[in-house]
PDB file of C-alpha atoms in Angstrom:
ATOM      1  CA  MET A   1     -98.283  14.599 -88.926  1.00 42.00           C
ATOM      2  CA  ARG A   2     -96.596  11.249 -89.451  1.00 44.00           C
ATOM      3  CA  CYS A   3     -99.943   9.487 -89.639  1.00 45.00           C
ATOM      4  CA  CYS A   4    -100.994  11.799 -92.478  1.00 45.00           C
ATOM      5  CA  ASN A   5     -97.753  11.242 -94.364  1.00 44.00           C
ATOM      6  CA  LEU A   6     -98.150   7.481 -94.127  1.00 42.00           C
ATOM      7  CA  ARG A   7    -101.561   7.695 -95.833  1.00 44.00           C
ATOM      8  CA  TRP A   8    -100.416   9.604 -98.961  1.00 43.00           C
ATOM      9  CA  GLY A   9     -99.563   6.399-100.811  1.00 49.00           C
ATOM     10  CA  PHE A  10    -103.218   5.313-100.744  1.00 50.00           C
ATOM     11  CA  VAL A  11    -104.599   8.555-102.237  1.00 49.00           C
ATOM     12  CA  GLU A  12    -104.344   8.671-106.020  1.00 59.00           C
ATOM     13  CA  ASP A  13    -106.903  11.262-107.148  1.00 60.00           C
ATOM     14  CA  PRO A  14    -105.609  14.896-106.909  1.00 58.00           C
ATOM     15  CA  ARG A  15    -108.937  16.099-105.450  1.00 60.00           C
ATOM     16  CA  ASP A  16    -108.697  13.481-102.723  1.00 58.00           C
ATOM     17  CA  ARG A  17    -105.152  14.603-102.000  1.00 56.00           C
ATOM     18  CA  GLU A  18    -106.407  18.168-101.458  1.00 59.00           C
ATOM     19  CA  VAL A  19    -109.033  16.965 -99.000  1.00 56.00           C
ATOM     20  CA  ALA A  20    -106.509  14.759 -97.221  1.00 55.00           C
ATOM     21  CA  SER A  21    -104.089  17.677 -97.037  1.00 57.00           C
ATOM     22  CA  LEU A  22    -106.764  19.897 -95.508  1.00 56.00           C
ATOM     23  CA  VAL A  23    -107.659  17.229 -92.947  1.00 55.00           C
ATOM     24  CA  CYS A  24    -104.006  16.730 -92.049  1.00 55.00           C
ATOM     25  CA  ARG A  25    -103.447  20.470 -91.612  1.00 60.00           C
ATOM     26  CA  ARG A  26    -106.477  20.751 -89.337  1.00 57.00           C
ATOM     27  CA  TRP A  27    -105.434  17.691 -87.372  1.00 54.00           C
ATOM     28  CA  HIS A  28    -101.942  19.123 -86.965  1.00 53.00           C
ATOM     29  CA  ARG A  29    -103.367  22.431 -85.732  1.00 58.00           C
ATOM     30  CA  VAL A  30    -105.670  20.728 -83.218  1.00 54.00           C
ATOM     31  CA  ASP A  31    -102.772  18.580 -82.038  1.00 53.00           C
ATOM     32  CA  ALA A  32    -100.545  21.644 -81.617  1.00 55.00           C
ATOM     33  CA  LEU A  33    -103.225  23.549 -79.699  1.00 53.00           C
ATOM     34  CA  SER A  34    -103.918  20.615 -77.412  1.00 51.00           C
ATOM     35  CA  ARG A  35    -100.239  20.413 -76.529  1.00 50.00           C
ATOM     36  CA  LYS A  36    -100.103  24.087 -75.545  1.00 45.00           C
ATOM     37  CA  HIS A  37    -103.230  24.247 -73.400  1.00 42.00           C
ATOM     38  CA  VAL A  38    -103.887  21.676 -70.682  1.00 42.00           C
ATOM     39  CA  THR A  39    -107.496  21.550 -69.572  1.00 42.00           C
ATOM     40  CA  LEU A  40    -108.872  20.304 -66.291  1.00 39.00           C
ATOM     41  CA  PRO A  41    -110.380  17.025 -67.525  1.00 41.00           C
ATOM     42  CA  PHE A  42    -106.986  15.930 -68.811  1.00 42.00           C
ATOM     43  CA  CYS A  43    -105.364  16.779 -65.479  1.00 46.00           C
ATOM     44  CA  TYR A  44    -107.830  14.689 -63.524  1.00 46.00           C
ATOM     45  CA  ALA A  45    -107.020  11.664 -65.675  1.00 48.00           C
ATOM     46  CA  VAL A  46    -103.271  11.899 -65.036  1.00 52.00           C
ATOM     47  CA  SER A  47    -101.595   9.621 -62.520  1.00 57.00           C
ATOM     48  CA  PRO A  48     -99.957  11.307 -59.497  1.00 58.00           C
ATOM     49  CA  LYS A  49     -96.462  10.350 -60.672  1.00 64.00           C
ATOM     50  CA  ARG A  50     -96.975  12.055 -64.035  1.00 65.00           C
ATOM     51  CA  LEU A  51     -98.457  15.094 -62.308  1.00 59.00           C
ATOM     52  CA  LEU A  52     -95.414  15.318 -60.041  1.00 63.00           C
ATOM     53  CA  ALA A  53     -93.135  14.975 -63.061  1.00 70.00           C
ATOM     54  CA  ARG A  54     -94.992  17.736 -64.928  1.00 67.00           C
ATOM     55  CA  PHE A  55     -95.208  20.131 -61.958  1.00 64.00           C
ATOM     56  CA  PRO A  56     -92.193  19.413 -59.714  1.00 63.00           C
ATOM     57  CA  ARG A  57     -92.823  22.565 -57.679  1.00 60.00           C
ATOM     58  CA  PRO A  58     -96.384  23.076 -56.424  1.00 55.00           C
ATOM     59  CA  GLU A  59     -95.960  26.869 -56.580  1.00 50.00           C
ATOM     60  CA  TRP A  60     -96.200  26.595 -60.364  1.00 49.00           C
ATOM     61  CA  LEU A  61     -99.899  25.804 -60.001  1.00 49.00           C
ATOM     62  CA  ALA A  62    -100.914  29.394 -59.341  1.00 45.00           C
ATOM     63  CA  VAL A  63    -104.356  29.722 -57.839  1.00 39.00           C
ATOM     64  CA  LYS A  64    -106.206  31.732 -60.491  1.00 44.00           C
ATOM     65  CA  GLY A  65    -109.792  30.587 -60.175  1.00 45.00           C
ATOM     66  CA  LYS A  66    -111.775  27.417 -59.868  1.00 47.00           C
ATOM     67  CA  PRO A  67    -109.926  24.922 -62.130  1.00 57.00           C
ATOM     68  CA  ARG A  68    -106.441  25.797 -60.923  1.00 68.00           C
ATOM     69  CA  ALA A  69    -107.438  25.946 -57.268  1.00 69.00           C
ATOM     70  CA  ALA A  70    -109.095  22.547 -57.543  1.00 72.00           C
ATOM     71  CA  MET A  71    -106.065  21.179 -59.378  1.00 77.00           C
ATOM     72  CA  LYS A  72    -103.748  22.567 -56.703  1.00 81.00           C
ATOM     73  CA  GLY A  73    -105.854  20.909 -53.998  1.00 82.00           C
ATOM     74  CA  ASP A  74    -105.705  17.612 -55.876  1.00 83.00           C
ATOM     75  CA  TYR A  75    -101.947  17.965 -56.334  1.00 84.00           C
ATOM     76  CA  TYR A  76    -101.331  18.414 -52.617  1.00 85.00           C
ATOM     77  CA  ARG A  77    -103.779  15.600 -51.837  1.00 86.00           C
ATOM     78  CA  TYR A  78    -101.717  13.296 -54.068  1.00 84.00           C
ATOM     79  CA  LEU A  79     -98.571  14.434 -52.269  1.00 85.00           C
ATOM     80  CA  ALA A  80    -100.211  13.738 -48.906  1.00 86.00           C
ATOM     81  CA  GLU A  81    -101.140  10.222 -50.029  1.00 84.00           C
ATOM     82  CA  PHE A  82     -97.512   9.376 -50.759  1.00 83.00           C
ATOM     83  CA  SER A  83     -95.835  11.354 -47.963  1.00 83.00           C
ATOM     84  CA  THR A  84     -95.302  10.581 -44.297  1.00 86.00           C
ATOM     85  CA  GLY A  85     -94.722  12.587 -41.141  1.00 89.00           C
ATOM     86  CA  THR A  86     -94.324  16.331 -41.378  1.00 90.00           C
ATOM     87  CA  GLU A  87     -94.406  16.282 -45.183  1.00 89.00           C
ATOM     88  CA  LYS A  88     -97.847  14.664 -45.069  1.00 88.00           C
ATOM     89  CA  LYS A  89     -99.084  17.246 -42.563  1.00 90.00           C
ATOM     90  CA  ALA A  90     -97.781  20.152 -44.668  1.00 91.00           C
ATOM     91  CA  ALA A  91     -99.227  18.720 -47.891  1.00 88.00           C
ATOM     92  CA  SER A  92    -102.618  18.070 -46.282  1.00 89.00           C
ATOM     93  CA  ASP A  93    -102.723  21.623 -44.878  1.00 91.00           C
ATOM     94  CA  GLN A  94    -101.884  23.086 -48.297  1.00 89.00           C
ATOM     95  CA  SER A  95    -104.485  20.849 -49.912  1.00 87.00           C
ATOM     96  CA  LEU A  96    -107.170  21.914 -47.451  1.00 87.00           C
ATOM     97  CA  MET A  97    -106.396  25.605 -48.031  1.00 88.00           C
ATOM     98  CA  ALA A  98    -106.526  25.159 -51.819  1.00 85.00           C
ATOM     99  CA  TYR A  99    -109.779  23.196 -51.620  1.00 84.00           C
ATOM    100  CA  GLN A 100    -111.323  25.845 -49.359  1.00 83.00           C
ATOM    101  CA  HIS A 101    -110.335  28.576 -51.814  1.00 84.00           C
ATOM    102  CA  ALA A 102    -111.765  26.559 -54.692  1.00 83.00           C
ATOM    103  CA  MET A 103    -114.996  25.995 -52.757  1.00 82.00           C
ATOM    104  CA  VAL A 104    -115.416  29.721 -52.134  1.00 82.00           C
ATOM    105  CA  VAL A 105    -114.876  30.486 -55.827  1.00 80.00           C
ATOM    106  CA  ALA A 106    -117.104  27.613 -56.970  1.00 79.00           C
ATOM    107  CA  SER A 107    -119.923  28.507 -54.566  1.00 80.00           C
ATOM    108  CA  SER A 108    -120.012  32.100 -55.748  1.00 80.00           C
ATOM    109  CA  GLU A 109    -119.527  31.563 -59.500  1.00 78.00           C
ATOM    110  CA  LEU A 110    -120.936  28.140 -60.380  1.00 77.00           C
ATOM    111  CA  SER A 111    -124.411  26.658 -60.229  1.00 79.00           C
ATOM    112  CA  PRO A 112    -125.010  23.772 -57.792  1.00 78.00           C
ATOM    113  CA  ALA A 113    -125.215  21.281 -60.664  1.00 78.00           C
ATOM    114  CA  HIS A 114    -122.053  22.453 -62.477  1.00 79.00           C
ATOM    115  CA  GLN A 115    -119.676  19.565 -63.191  1.00 80.00           C
ATOM    116  CA  ILE A 116    -116.591  21.331 -61.823  1.00 78.00           C
ATOM    117  CA  ARG A 117    -118.405  22.164 -58.593  1.00 79.00           C
ATOM    118  CA  LEU A 118    -119.669  18.595 -58.189  1.00 81.00           C
ATOM    119  CA  GLY A 119    -116.210  17.184 -58.932  1.00 82.00           C
ATOM    120  CA  LEU A 120    -114.682  19.544 -56.406  1.00 83.00           C
ATOM    121  CA  ALA A 121    -117.207  18.438 -53.783  1.00 82.00           C
ATOM    122  CA  LEU A 122    -116.392  14.806 -54.475  1.00 83.00           C
ATOM    123  CA  ASN A 123    -112.632  15.394 -54.283  1.00 84.00           C
ATOM    124  CA  LEU A 124    -112.934  17.358 -51.045  1.00 84.00           C
ATOM    125  CA  SER A 125    -115.053  14.584 -49.565  1.00 84.00           C
ATOM    126  CA  VAL A 126    -112.387  12.055 -50.570  1.00 85.00           C
ATOM    127  CA  PHE A 127    -109.762  14.317 -48.974  1.00 86.00           C
ATOM    128  CA  PHE A 128    -111.642  14.358 -45.662  1.00 84.00           C
ATOM    129  CA  TYR A 129    -112.256  10.607 -45.790  1.00 84.00           C
ATOM    130  CA  GLU A 130    -108.815   9.348 -46.864  1.00 85.00           C
ATOM    131  CA  ILE A 131    -106.264  11.984 -45.867  1.00 85.00           C
ATOM    132  CA  MET A 132    -107.808  13.519 -42.758  1.00 82.00           C
ATOM    133  CA  ASN A 133    -109.415  10.203 -41.669  1.00 81.00           C
ATOM    134  CA  SER A 134    -112.521  12.181 -40.758  1.00 78.00           C
ATOM    135  CA  HIS A 135    -115.415  10.051 -41.945  1.00 74.00           C
ATOM    136  CA  GLU A 136    -118.029  12.121 -40.105  1.00 77.00           C
ATOM    137  CA  ARG A 137    -116.730  15.384 -41.561  1.00 74.00           C
ATOM    138  CA  SER A 138    -116.900  13.870 -45.032  1.00 71.00           C
ATOM    139  CA  LEU A 139    -120.547  12.917 -44.546  1.00 70.00           C
ATOM    140  CA  ILE A 140    -121.464  16.280 -43.017  1.00 71.00           C
ATOM    141  CA  PHE A 141    -119.737  18.086 -45.865  1.00 64.00           C
ATOM    142  CA  ASN A 142    -121.684  16.088 -48.434  1.00 64.00           C
ATOM    143  CA  ALA A 143    -124.969  16.804 -46.655  1.00 63.00           C
ATOM    144  CA  LEU A 144    -124.262  20.545 -46.531  1.00 62.00           C
ATOM    145  CA  PHE A 145    -122.669  21.076 -49.921  1.00 61.00           C
ATOM    146  CA  LEU A 146    -124.815  18.743 -51.988  1.00 59.00           C
ATOM    147  CA  PRO A 147    -128.322  19.266 -50.569  1.00 55.00           C
ATOM    148  CA  PHE A 148    -130.092  18.451 -53.839  1.00 53.00           C
ATOM    149  CA  TYR A 149    -128.449  15.109 -54.519  1.00 49.00           C
TER     150      TYR A 149
END
């Protein structure tokens, strides 16, 4: 709203002020709605440190369908990247379970070319390659899950 208030000095005509007021109200509403609802594309663009700061307890990412299950798998994958020892093992197991759940949901509800399903396949392949150090499994998974590409 501050950006709209800073522009009032440049608007002299009353009709222009009405239009500017309407634009500012709509911008404020869109801004307020975007702060309440976090969508998946925004979560994928967030660094792991910010994700950990926003969701300090992984249980808060309840698995309620494809986006949240994929996000939970990504969250635990990020934890596994930064952890060592038993923490890494636990995080990688949780990540694998979340990814498997997301794959089941995505396979049954989404088309093979859906962007969430393709992103999930890519993230699971990265999980196998980097976290599990299973290069062959990553390649086999890609061949099975993405037969058209």
